Every structure is written in C-alpha cells, then in structure tokens.
Coordinates of C-alpha atoms and ligand atoms in Angstrom, one line a residue:
X1 CA -0.1 0.1 0.1
X2 CA 1.2 3.8 -0.6
X3 CA 1.3 6.5 1.7
X4 CA 4.0 9.4 2.0
X5 CA 7.6 8.8 2.8
X6 CA 8.3 11.4 5.2
X7 CA 11.6 9.6 6.8
X8 CA 14.0 7.9 4.4
X9 CA 15.2 4.3 4.6
X10 CA 14.2 0.7 4.3
X11 CA 13.1 -1.7 7.0
X12 CA 11.8 -5.2 7.5
X13 CA 10.2 -6.2 10.8
X14 CA 7.3 -7.4 12.4
X15 CA 4.3 -5.6 12.8
X16 CA 3.2 -4.2 16.0
X17 CA -0.4 -2.5 16.0
X18 CA -1.4 0.1 18.3
X19 CA -5.0 0.6 18.3
X20 CA -6.5 4.1 19.0
X21 CA -8.7 3.9 22.3
X22 CA -12.0 6.1 21.7
X23 CA -12.6 8.1 24.5
X24 CA -16.0 9.1 24.9
X25 CA -17.7 11.4 27.3
X26 CA -20.1 9.9 30.0
X27 CA -22.5 12.6 30.2
X28 CA -22.7 12.5 34.0
X29 CA -23.8 15.5 35.6
X30 CA -22.6 16.3 39.0
X31 CA -25.2 16.8 41.6
X32 CA -23.6 18.7 44.4
X33 CA -21.0 20.9 45.4
X34 CA -18.8 18.1 47.0
X35 CA -18.7 16.4 43.7
X36 CA -17.7 19.4 41.9
X37 CA -14.9 20.2 44.5
X38 CA -13.7 16.4 44.3
X39 CA -13.5 16.3 40.5
X40 CA -11.5 19.6 40.4
X41 CA -9.1 17.9 42.9
X42 CA -8.9 15.0 40.8
X43 CA -8.2 17.1 37.8
X44 CA -5.5 18.7 39.6
X45 CA -3.7 15.4 40.6
X46 CA -3.9 14.0 37.2
X47 CA -2.2 17.0 35.6
X48 CA 0.4 16.8 38.3
X49 CA 0.8 13.1 37.4
X50 CA 1.0 14.0 33.6
X51 CA 3.9 16.5 34.3
X52 CA 5.7 14.1 36.0
X53 CA 5.2 11.4 33.7
X54 CA 6.4 13.9 31.0
X55 CA 9.6 15.0 33.0
X56 CA 10.5 11.6 33.4
X57 CA 10.5 10.9 29.9
X58 CA 12.4 14.0 29.4
X59 CA 15.6 12.5 31.0
X60 CA 15.8 9.6 28.4
X61 CA 15.8 11.5 24.9
X62 CA 17.7 13.7 22.7
X63 CA 17.6 17.4 22.6
X64 CA 15.2 17.6 19.9
X65 CA 12.8 15.3 21.3
X66 CA 12.9 17.4 24.5
X67 CA 11.9 20.2 22.3
X68 CA 8.6 18.6 21.7
X69 CA 8.2 17.3 25.2
X70 CA 8.7 20.9 26.5
X71 CA 5.6 21.9 24.2
X72 CA 3.9 18.8 26.5
X73 CA 4.6 20.5 29.5
X74 CA 3.7 24.0 28.4
X75 CA 0.4 22.7 27.4
X76 CA -0.2 20.5 30.4
X77 CA 0.3 23.4 32.8
X78 CA -1.5 26.1 30.4
X79 CA -3.3 28.3 32.7
X80 CA -6.0 28.8 30.0
X81 CA -6.8 25.0 29.9
X82 CA -6.9 24.9 33.6
X83 CA -9.5 27.8 33.6
X84 CA -11.5 26.4 31.0
X85 CA -11.7 22.9 32.5
X86 CA -12.6 24.2 36.0
X87 CA -15.4 26.0 34.5
X88 CA -17.0 23.2 33.0
X89 CA -16.8 21.4 36.1
X90 CA -18.1 24.0 38.2
X91 CA -20.5 25.8 35.9
X92 CA -21.7 23.1 33.7
X93 CA -21.3 20.2 36.4
X94 CA -19.1 17.9 34.1
X95 CA -16.9 15.3 35.5
X96 CA -13.2 16.1 35.4
X97 CA -12.7 13.6 32.4
X98 CA -15.8 14.9 30.4
X99 CA -14.5 18.4 31.1
X100 CA -10.9 17.5 29.6
X101 CA -12.5 15.9 26.6
X102 CA -14.8 18.7 25.9
X103 CA -12.0 21.5 26.3
X104 CA -9.5 19.6 24.3
X105 CA -11.8 18.4 21.6
X106 CA -12.8 22.0 20.8
X107 CA -8.9 23.3 20.9
X108 CA -7.9 20.3 18.6
X109 CA -10.8 21.3 16.0
X110 CA -9.3 25.0 16.3
X111 CA -5.9 23.8 15.1
X112 CA -7.0 21.3 12.6
X113 CA -9.0 23.8 10.9
X114 CA -5.8 25.9 10.2
X115 CA -4.4 26.1 6.7
X116 CA -0.8 25.9 7.6
X117 CA 0.5 22.3 7.7
X118 CA 2.9 23.2 10.5
X119 CA 0.2 24.7 13.0
X120 CA -2.4 21.8 11.9
X121 CA 0.3 19.4 12.9
X122 CA 0.2 20.9 16.3
X123 CA -3.3 19.4 17.1
X124 CA -1.6 16.3 17.8
X125 CA 0.3 18.0 20.5
X126 CA -2.8 19.3 22.1
X127 CA -4.5 15.9 21.7
X128 CA -1.6 14.2 23.4
X129 CA -1.8 16.4 26.4
X130 CA -5.4 16.1 26.9
X131 CA -5.1 12.1 26.3
X132 CA -2.6 11.8 28.9
X133 CA -4.5 13.8 31.6
X134 CA -7.8 11.6 30.6
X135 CA -5.8 8.5 31.0
X136 CA -4.7 9.7 34.4
X137 CA -8.3 10.5 35.4
X138 CA -9.4 6.9 34.1
X139 CA -7.7 3.7 34.6
X140 CA -4.1 4.7 33.6
X141 CA -3.5 2.4 30.9
X142 CA -2.1 3.7 27.7
X143 CA -0.9 2.6 24.6
X144 CA 2.6 1.2 24.9
X145 CA 4.8 -1.4 23.8
X146 CA 3.6 -4.1 26.3
X147 CA 4.9 -7.7 26.9
X148 CA 3.7 -9.0 23.5
X149 CA 6.1 -6.6 21.8
X150 CA 9.2 -8.3 23.5
X151 CA 7.8 -11.8 22.7
X152 CA 7.2 -10.8 19.1
X153 CA 10.9 -9.5 18.6
X154 CA 12.5 -12.6 20.7
X155 CA 10.6 -15.0 18.4
X156 CA 11.7 -13.5 14.9
X157 CA 14.9 -11.5 15.9
X158 CA 13.5 -8.9 14.0
X159 CA 12.8 -5.3 14.9
X160 CA 9.2 -3.9 15.3
X161 CA 7.4 -1.6 12.8
X162 CA 4.8 0.3 14.6
X163 CA 1.5 0.3 12.9
X164 CA -1.0 3.0 14.4
X165 CA -3.7 5.4 13.1
X166 CA -1.6 8.2 14.3
X167 CA 1.1 8.2 17.0
X168 CA 1.2 11.3 19.6
X169 CA 4.5 13.0 20.2
X170 CA 5.1 11.5 23.7
X171 CA 4.0 8.0 22.4
X172 CA 6.6 8.4 19.5
X173 CA 9.4 9.6 21.7
X174 CA 8.8 6.9 24.3
X175 CA 9.1 4.2 21.8
X176 CA 12.0 2.1 22.7
X177 CA 15.0 2.6 20.3
X178 CA 16.4 -0.9 20.8
X179 CA 12.9 -2.3 19.6
X180 CA 11.6 -0.2 17.0
X181 CA 12.6 0.1 13.4
X182 CA 9.9 1.9 11.6
X183 CA 6.5 3.8 11.7
X184 CA 3.5 3.4 9.3
X185 CA 0.7 5.6 9.9
X186 CA -2.9 6.2 8.5
X187 CA -2.9 9.8 8.9
X188 CA -0.3 12.3 9.2
X189 CA 1.8 14.5 6.9
X190 CA 5.6 15.7 6.3
X191 CA 5.3 17.8 9.6
X192 CA 3.7 15.3 11.8
X193 CA 5.7 14.3 15.0
X194 CA 6.2 11.0 14.2
X195 CA 8.0 12.2 10.8
X196 CA 10.0 14.4 12.8
X197 CA 11.0 11.9 15.2
X198 CA 11.7 9.2 12.8
X199 CA 13.9 11.7 10.8
X200 CA 15.8 12.3 14.0
X201 CA 16.4 8.8 14.8
X202 CA 17.3 7.9 11.3
X203 CA 14.3 5.4 10.9
X204 CA 12.0 4.9 7.9
X205 CA 8.4 6.1 8.3
X206 CA 5.4 6.1 5.9
X207 CA 2.3 8.2 6.9
X208 CA -1.1 8.8 5.1
X209 CA -1.4 5.1 4.6
X210 CA -5.3 5.7 5.2
X211 CA -7.6 2.6 6.5
X212 CA -5.7 -0.1 4.5
X213 CA -3.5 -0.4 7.7
X214 CA -6.3 -1.7 9.4
X215 CA -5.8 -5.2 7.7
X216 CA -2.6 -5.8 9.5
X217 CA -2.1 -7.7 12.6
X218 CA 0.7 -8.3 15.2
X219 CA 3.4 -10.4 13.8
X220 CA 2.9 -9.8 10.4
X221 CA 5.8 -9.3 8.4
X222 CA 6.2 -6.0 7.0
X223 CA 8.6 -4.3 4.8
X224 CA 8.5 -0.3 5.0
X225 CA 10.1 1.8 2.2
X226 CA 10.4 5.3 3.3
X227 CA 12.0 6.4 0.4
X228 CA 9.0 5.4 -1.9
X229 CA 6.4 5.9 0.7
X230 CA 5.5 2.0 0.6
X231 CA 4.1 -0.5 2.9
X232 CA 4.5 -4.2 2.0
X233 CA 2.7 -6.7 4.0
X234 CA 3.7 -10.5 4.2
X235 CA 5.4 -10.2 0.8
X236 CA 7.0 -13.4 -0.9
X237 CA 10.5 -14.1 0.4
X238 CA 11.8 -13.0 -2.9
X239 CA 10.5 -9.6 -2.5
X240 CA 12.0 -9.5 1.0
X241 CA 15.4 -10.4 -0.4
X242 CA 15.0 -7.8 -3.0
X243 CA 14.5 -5.3 -0.1
X244 CA 17.3 -6.5 1.8
X245 CA 19.3 -5.8 -1.0
X246 CA 17.8 -2.4 -1.4
X247 CA 18.2 -1.6 2.1
X248 CA 21.9 -2.5 1.8
X249 CA 22.5 -0.1 -1.1
X250 CA 20.4 2.9 0.6
X251 CA 22.9 2.4 3.7
X252 CA 26.0 2.4 1.3
X253 CA 24.6 5.5 -0.5
X254 CA 24.0 7.4 2.9
X255 CA 27.5 6.6 3.9
X256 CA 29.0 7.7 0.7
X257 CA 27.0 11.0 0.7
X258 CA 28.3 11.7 4.2
X259 CA 31.7 11.7 3.1
X260 CA 30.8 14.7 0.6
X261 CA 30.0 16.8 3.6
X262 CA 32.9 19.1 3.8
X263 CA 33.5 19.1 0.0
X264 CA 32.8 22.3 -1.7
X265 CA 30.2 22.0 -4.5
X266 CA 32.1 22.5 -7.6
X267 CA 31.0 21.3 -11.1
X268 CA 33.7 19.3 -13.3
X269 CA 34.1 22.4 -15.2
X270 CA 35.1 24.3 -12.2
X271 CA 31.9 26.4 -11.3
X272 CA 31.2 26.9 -7.7
X273 CA 28.0 26.6 -6.4
X274 CA 26.9 27.8 -2.9
X275 CA 24.4 25.1 -1.2
X276 CA 22.8 26.8 1.6
X277 CA 19.9 25.8 4.0
X278 CA 16.5 27.1 4.6
X279 CA 16.0 27.3 8.5
X280 CA 13.5 28.7 10.9
X281 CA 15.0 27.6 14.5
X282 CA 18.3 27.1 16.0
X283 CA 17.8 23.2 15.7
X284 CA 17.3 23.9 12.3
X285 CA 20.5 25.5 12.1
X286 CA 22.2 22.5 13.8
X287 CA 21.1 20.4 11.3
X288 CA 22.1 22.7 8.5
X289 CA 25.6 22.4 9.7
X290 CA 25.5 18.5 10.2
X291 CA 24.5 18.4 6.3
X292 CA 27.3 20.8 5.2
X293 CA 25.3 23.9 4.2
X294 CA 27.5 27.0 3.5
X295 CA 25.1 29.3 4.8
X296 CA 21.4 30.3 5.1
X297 CA 19.5 31.1 2.0
X298 CA 16.5 31.5 3.9
X299 CA 15.9 32.0 7.5
X300 CA 11.8 32.3 8.0
X301 CA 11.3 34.6 11.0
X302 CA 7.7 34.2 11.3
X303 CA 8.0 31.1 13.5
X304 CA 9.2 33.4 16.3
X305 CA 6.1 35.4 16.0
X306 CA 3.7 32.8 15.5
X307 CA 4.6 30.6 18.6
X308 CA 3.7 33.3 21.0
X309 CA 0.7 35.4 22.2
X310 CA 2.2 38.6 21.7
X311 CA 4.6 40.5 19.3
X312 CA 8.4 39.6 20.5
X313 CA 10.2 42.6 21.5
X314 CA 13.0 44.1 19.8
X315 CA 15.5 42.6 22.5
X316 CA 13.8 39.2 22.3
X317 CA 14.3 39.4 18.5
X318 CA 17.9 40.3 18.6
X319 CA 18.6 37.4 20.9
X320 CA 16.8 34.9 18.5
X321 CA 18.9 36.1 15.4
X322 CA 21.9 36.5 17.4
X323 CA 21.9 32.7 18.4
X324 CA 21.6 31.6 14.8
X325 CA 24.3 34.2 13.6
X326 CA 26.4 32.7 16.3
X327 CA 25.9 29.2 15.3
X328 CA 26.6 30.2 11.7
X329 CA 29.8 31.5 12.4
X330 CA 31.2 33.1 9.5
X331 CA 28.6 31.7 7.0
X332 CA 26.0 34.0 5.6
X333 CA 22.5 34.1 7.0
X334 CA 19.9 35.4 4.7
X335 CA 17.2 36.9 7.4
X336 CA 13.9 37.2 5.5
X337 CA 11.5 39.7 7.4
X338 CA 8.1 39.0 8.8
X339 CA 6.1 36.9 5.9
X340 CA 2.8 36.1 7.8
X341 CA -0.9 36.6 6.7
X342 CA -2.4 34.4 3.9
X343 CA -1.6 30.9 5.2
X344 CA 0.1 32.1 8.3
X345 CA -2.0 34.0 11.0
X346 CA -0.8 35.5 14.0
X347 CA -2.9 34.6 17.0
X348 CA -2.6 38.1 18.4
X349 CA -2.7 40.4 15.1
X350 CA -6.1 40.9 14.1
X351 CA -6.2 40.7 10.3
X352 CA -9.5 41.7 8.4
X353 CA -11.7 38.9 7.0
X354 CA -10.6 38.5 3.4
X355 CA -11.9 36.8 0.2
X356 CA -8.6 36.3 -1.1
X357 CA -6.0 36.0 1.7
X358 CA -3.2 34.8 -0.8
X359 CA -3.8 38.0 -2.7
X360 CA -4.4 40.1 0.2
X361 CA -2.8 41.8 3.2
X362 CA 0.2 39.8 3.8
X363 CA 4.0 39.9 4.3
X364 CA 5.7 43.0 3.1
X365 CA 2.3 44.7 2.8
X366 CA 1.6 44.3 6.5
X367 CA 5.0 45.6 7.2
X368 CA 4.9 48.7 5.1
X369 CA 1.5 49.4 6.6
X370 CA 2.5 48.8 10.0
X371 CA 5.7 50.5 10.3
X372 CA 6.1 49.8 14.0
X373 CA 6.5 46.2 13.5
X374 CA 8.9 46.5 10.7
X375 CA 11.3 48.8 12.0
X376 CA 11.3 47.0 15.3
X377 CA 12.4 43.7 13.2
X378 CA 14.9 45.9 11.0
X379 CA 16.6 47.3 14.2
X380 CA 16.8 43.9 15.8
X381 CA 18.4 42.3 12.6
X382 CA 20.8 45.2 12.4
X383 CA 21.7 44.8 16.2
X384 CA 22.1 41.3 15.6
X385 CA 24.2 41.6 12.4
X386 CA 27.4 42.4 14.6
X387 CA 27.4 38.8 15.7
X388 CA 27.9 37.3 12.3
X389 CA 27.6 37.5 8.5
X390 CA 23.7 38.6 7.6
X391 CA 21.7 40.3 4.9
X392 CA 18.2 41.2 4.8
X393 CA 15.5 39.6 2.4
X394 CA 12.0 41.0 1.8
X395 CA 9.1 38.8 1.1
X396 CA 6.3 39.1 -1.5
X397 CA 7.8 42.1 -3.2
X398 CA 5.5 43.0 -6.3
X399 CA 7.2 46.4 -7.3
X400 CA 9.7 49.1 -7.1
X401 CA 8.1 51.4 -5.0
X402 CA 7.6 48.7 -2.0
X403 CA 11.3 48.4 -2.4
X404 CA 12.1 51.9 -2.0
X405 CA 9.6 52.5 0.9
X406 CA 11.3 49.2 2.6
X407 CA 14.8 50.9 2.0
X408 CA 13.7 54.3 3.6
X409 CA 12.4 52.4 6.5
X410 CA 15.8 50.4 6.9
X411 CA 17.5 53.7 6.7
X412 CA 15.4 55.1 9.3
X413 CA 16.3 52.1 11.6
X414 CA 20.0 52.4 10.7
X415 CA 19.8 56.1 11.7
X416 CA 17.8 55.6 15.1
X417 CA 20.5 52.9 16.3
X418 CA 23.3 55.3 14.8
X419 CA 22.1 58.2 17.1
X420 CA 21.7 56.0 20.1
X421 CA 25.5 54.7 19.6
X422 CA 24.6 51.1 18.9
X423 CA 26.7 49.3 16.5
X424 CA 25.4 47.4 13.5
X425 CA 26.8 46.3 10.1
X426 CA 26.8 49.6 8.0
X427 CA 27.1 47.8 4.7
X428 CA 24.5 45.3 5.5
X429 CA 22.9 44.0 2.3
X430 CA 19.1 44.1 1.2
X431 CA 17.5 41.7 -1.3
X432 CA 14.3 40.4 -2.1
X433 CA 12.3 37.2 -2.8
X434 CA 10.9 37.0 -6.5
X435 CA 7.8 35.2 -5.9
X436 CA 5.2 37.5 -7.3
X437 CA 5.0 37.3 -11.0
X438 CA 5.0 41.1 -11.2
X439 CA 8.4 41.1 -9.8
X440 CA 9.7 38.4 -12.0
X441 CA 8.6 40.3 -14.9
X442 CA 10.2 43.4 -14.0
X443 CA 13.4 41.9 -12.6
X444 CA 15.5 44.2 -15.0
X445 CA 14.0 47.2 -12.8
X446 CA 14.0 45.6 -9.5
X447 CA 17.7 44.2 -9.8
X448 CA 19.0 48.2 -9.9
X449 CA 17.3 48.5 -6.5
X450 CA 18.6 45.6 -4.6
X451 CA 21.9 43.8 -3.6
X452 CA 20.4 40.3 -4.6
X453 CA 17.4 38.0 -5.7
X454 CA 16.1 34.9 -4.2
X455 CA 13.5 33.2 -6.3
X456 CA 10.6 31.9 -4.0
X457 CA 9.2 29.3 -6.5
X458 CA 6.7 27.9 -4.0
X459 CA 4.6 31.3 -4.3
X460 CA 5.9 32.0 -7.7
X461 CA 4.5 28.9 -9.1
X462 CA 1.0 29.0 -7.3
X463 CA 0.7 32.9 -8.5
X464 CA 1.9 32.3 -12.2
X465 CA -0.3 29.3 -12.7
X466 CA -3.2 30.6 -10.6
X467 CA -3.1 27.5 -8.8
X468 CA -3.3 27.5 -4.8
X469 CA -0.3 25.6 -3.7
X470 CA -2.2 23.9 -0.6
X471 CA -5.2 22.7 -2.6
X472 CA -4.7 18.8 -3.1
X473 CA -7.6 19.0 -6.0
X474 CA -5.5 20.8 -8.2
X475 CA -2.1 19.6 -7.2
X476 CA -1.5 18.5 -10.9
X477 CA -1.9 22.1 -12.2
X478 CA 0.6 23.2 -9.4
X479 CA 3.7 22.5 -11.8
X480 CA 7.1 24.4 -11.2
X481 CA 8.2 22.7 -14.5
X482 CA 5.5 24.5 -16.4
X483 CA 7.2 26.6 -19.1
X484 CA 5.7 29.8 -17.9
X485 CA 7.4 29.2 -14.5
X486 CA 10.8 28.1 -16.0
X487 CA 10.9 30.9 -18.5
X488 CA 10.3 33.6 -15.6
X489 CA 13.0 31.9 -13.7
X490 CA 15.3 32.1 -16.5
X491 CA 14.4 35.7 -17.0
X492 CA 15.1 36.6 -13.4
X493 CA 18.4 34.7 -13.3
X494 CA 19.6 36.6 -16.4
X495 CA 18.4 40.1 -15.6
X496 CA 20.3 39.6 -12.1
X497 CA 23.5 38.6 -13.7
X498 CA 23.1 41.4 -16.2
X499 CA 23.2 43.9 -13.5
X500 CA 25.7 42.2 -11.5
X501 CA 23.7 40.9 -8.5
X502 CA 23.9 37.3 -7.1
X503 CA 20.5 35.2 -7.9
X504 CA 19.6 32.2 -5.7
X505 CA 16.6 30.3 -5.4
X506 CA 14.9 29.1 -1.9
X507 CA 11.7 27.5 -3.1
X508 CA 11.5 23.5 -2.8
X509 CA 12.4 23.5 -6.6
X510 CA 16.1 24.3 -5.6
X511 CA 16.1 20.9 -3.6
X512 CA 14.7 19.0 -6.2
X513 CA 17.1 16.6 -7.7
X514 CA 15.1 16.5 -11.0
X515 CA 15.5 20.3 -11.4
X516 CA 19.5 20.6 -10.5
X517 CA 20.9 20.4 -13.9
X518 CA 17.9 22.6 -15.5
X519 CA 18.8 25.3 -12.9
X520 CA 22.4 24.8 -13.4
X521 CA 22.0 25.3 -17.0
X522 CA 20.0 28.8 -16.5
X523 CA 22.9 30.0 -14.7
X524 CA 21.7 29.6 -10.9
X525 CA 24.7 29.6 -8.5
X526 CA 23.1 29.7 -5.0
X527 CA 20.3 26.9 -4.2
X528 CA 18.8 27.0 -0.9
X529 CA 17.0 24.0 0.5
X530 CA 16.1 21.7 3.5
X531 CA 19.1 20.8 4.8
X532 CA 18.7 16.9 4.3
X533 CA 18.5 17.6 0.6
X534 CA 21.8 19.1 0.5
X535 CA 24.1 16.0 -0.1
X536 CA 22.0 14.7 -3.0
X537 CA 22.2 17.9 -4.7
X538 CA 25.7 18.3 -4.0
X539 CA 26.5 14.9 -5.5
X540 CA 24.7 16.0 -8.7
X541 CA 26.5 19.1 -9.4
X542 CA 30.0 17.9 -8.6
X543 CA 29.2 15.3 -11.3
X544 CA 27.7 17.9 -13.7
X545 CA 29.5 20.2 -16.2
X546 CA 27.7 23.8 -16.3
X547 CA 28.6 24.2 -19.6
X548 CA 26.9 21.1 -20.9
X549 CA 23.9 21.9 -18.5
X550 CA 23.7 25.1 -20.2
X551 CA 23.7 23.6 -23.7
X552 CA 21.4 21.0 -22.9
X553 CA 19.0 23.7 -21.4
X554 CA 16.2 24.7 -24.2
X555 CA 13.2 26.4 -23.5
Ligands
PEP601 C1 8.5 30.5 -1.6 O1 7.3 31.1 -1.7 O2 8.8 29.8 -2.5 C2 9.2 30.5 -0.1 C3 10.3 30.0 -0.4 O3 8.6 31.1 0.8 P1 7.5 30.4 1.6 O4 7.6 28.9 1.3 O5 7.9 30.6 3.0 O6 6.4 30.9 1.4
MG602 MG1 6.8 32.5 -0.2

C-alpha cells in the first residue's frame, strides 16, 4: 500500500499494531458541590501526574525530542486549559474527564482547521496532552510497547514496525529505540511528530496510508520503504530479499553522501555553487551545519512570531537572530523579514476577513503598513548583525515602490541606532524574494534597486499558474516545471546577472534533484533548500558540467 514517505530508509520487521482508544464522554452530571470540589481535585492530581510522567521521559531523550516534550509540558500547565476545565466542572457540572475531553476537543478542532501544515500538525500536541490527562483520570492504561511486543521480537529476531492510526508526540518519543525499526500510520503529513522523530532517529516512516493499514495484525511481516512511501505486508520471500539488497544499497549510499559533507560543490568544469539551507529555528541551524550547508539562504523569522501570544520585543528578536548568527559562524545568514498573513496567521494580530487572503494583506504589505512592527524587526536584525554575517531579505515584493519604501524604513532604523550609539553592520545587504509574477517580469528594474534576488518558487508557481499551493484537488496544475514558470526563472537569473547581483533560489524546486541540471543550465549559482537535501544535490552538481547543462537547456 502507498502512503507518504516522510523519513527515508528501508526496514523489514514485525508489525506491532497500536489501536486507538476511543475516548467518549460519560455525560454524567454532578449533583452536589462536594462532587464538584472532588472532580476539581482529581483534575489537579491528574495534571500533576501527567507533568511528572513527561518530565521522566525528558531524561531519556535527545535535545530535539526534548523540545517536543517541552511543548507538552507547557500545554499541560497552560493556565487557559485549567480555567476552561474548572469552568466546565463548576458551571456545567461535568466530571473532570468529560470536561477535559470537551475543552481539548474544541482546541484540537481549532488547530485542525488551520491551513498551515505546521500549525495543523500541532493539533497532535494538544490531543496528546489531553489524552494523557484523561488517561490519568481513568484507569491509567495507555498505548505502549507491552509484553507481547517483547515476545514478537524474541521469536523473530527482527525489530518492530509500529502500525497506528496516528502516533502522539510522546508515544513516538517514548518508543524503545532498541526495539522499533520503523513507523507506518494512517494519517499524518510531513510535519507530524512521527515524521520528525523518525527522521531524528534515522528510522524509515510512511504516513497517510489510510484505512488499508487496518488489515495488518501483530506479527505480520512488514517491509517499509520510506523512500518510496510503501508498506508491503507479508510479501514473498523473494521480495523480502530484494528489499534486503535495496536496504544495503541505501545504507552504502547514505555513507557515501556523508563523505561529501565538507567538500565544496564545484562542477566538473570548475563552477562553484553555493549550497545553503532553509531554516526557522536554532535546531534547523544545527541540522544545516550537520549536512554541510555553506550558509542560510532563507531564515523564516515568522515562527518566532507565530509561537507566542504577543509580538516579540526588539530585545527578544535580537537574541533569537544572534543565536543563529553565532551558530553560523562566518557563514552568510539571509534573514527574511516577517512573512505572515495568507496561510500564516498571528493569534494576536487581528487581520481583516479577506475573500482572497493569498492575494491580500500579507508579508511586506503588512510590514509597510504597520511600520512599528517592521522598524522593530529591522532594528533587531541590524543589532544582531554584529554577531555574524547576515543580509536582509524582503518577501512578497511586487514592485519597485515597495522596495524603495522598505529601504527608507531600513535607513530610518539605521539612523535610530546610529543616534543611540548602537553598533551594526553599516554595509548590510538588502535583497528581495522573487515570488510574485509582477516582480519576476520587472526583474531588470528591481535588480537596480537591491543587492540580491532569491527566487521563491513555492509562491511564484502558485501565482503564475493561478493554482493554490495547498489545494490537493488541483495539485497537478501546481507544476513548477510549467514553461511559464521556467521562463520567468530564467529571465530573473539573466536579469540579475546582467546587473551584477547574485541570484539564488530558496523555493522547494532548489532542493529537487530533478531540477538541478536545469537550474545549473539557467545559470543559478545559489541553491537553498531543506538541509537533508543538500548531500543529494551536491552529489549531482559535482558530477555535472555547467557548460553541458547550459547547452542541454532549451526552453
Ligand atoms: C517560496 O514562496 O518559495 C518561499 C520560499 O517562501 P514560503 O514557502 O515561506 O512562502
Ligand atoms: Mg513565499
């Protein structure tokens, strides 16, 4: 059966099926005040126990997994959750268990309805925290690797492949590393926790397999192919053999790619290509360095703004940017200014209801309108600039005037710092993303106004083809290889180079191995991508000739 391969690799093992417990509210109504007080007390105890459980798990895991657990701890101790649950108990006379189910259920719904894939996946965190409290209010039994898991392993000598509808963050983290060799789930996407943890542990995972997984029972032999997103159940011995060989080849390939880490990406005819990473957090930066990134081509700052309930102050922003710059050492870090609106709401910034949010009030448009927000961010970037090598990048630019307005505000930010005697990089570069078709078409004019271009193919593609990048129904229309998109990319690279400014690409196309030769042939010299893609792209580049790629390139 087919799903989405979210963590590469191949595993062969025994199925261990974790069934979802359906938690249903009892509907019991509390009749007197003493019962209310008792339920409030039980709730408090269950939260305490839940916090203790997560803290115990904390000691046993690596840093990135701890970050996920930290979110759990925050949610468990969230004062709003406590207030809402207590209100349900005291005013609506619900039992503690029913109250938690109700409050968590509503919160999960809110997250699930969000368009942004990352935020949507956070519904699992909330559900996880809620289930833990509910379990501690009930009989205390959870889904775990029980005794039968041990016997499955000792009988076969093979590791376990966990089969589940979905896995909560703490369930995934709590899995015994010595026993589990892979994960297959019915739901989930690229940013679900099972995907994140599997990638961290180097285990294959296939998610979004749908109801077909229901047919698997404990002990079935399963071949999991995280590269192709395949789950094979009780395949013939010959197929198992074939996958054993594939697994061996994959492992060898991973080792070979690892040896390229410190090698520069130079084509066979001597053209040096910059391979950069797209990041959002300090953890991403660590990963970028581990995969041999030569810098950061896109630092998405919006995450810092999205994971809070008020705007970060200038000082808080300085700290955030400084941390990344110090990690990067003398590598370039391209800090993108706030790219919110559209699919990325801020809980504390009231945005008007819009018929077409993707064509609406977002990114640089908000920043130019709300100068206070923009000026604070620019000052923070400037202050942080003394701790490393950074440049500023503006998202969603559609014309020359926006660049000029943004530059004027940048000058104002510099002026303010200068007057206050605060140090900053006075020659900091300012570039723009080319992700709106109008900007691509006037790349010749824009190139005179800025220090660099970075092509954002994710948005460029959706706007050029009038095909929403999130809409699965039209996913075939969303085609970055459409000649209209490719022509614009070629034009932007050409015009940038004619004006003598560097041109990079930070949309997903830059990390797509099928596009590497094409982009090399168009003259692209800066590729920025999710860090794990870097070794594969480097491998292609060092075996390619730029001259040959240019010759092959016809449009
Ligand atoms: C893009 O649009 O290509 C891009 C890199 O930006 P984001 O995916 O953050 O919109
Ligand atoms: Mg974009």
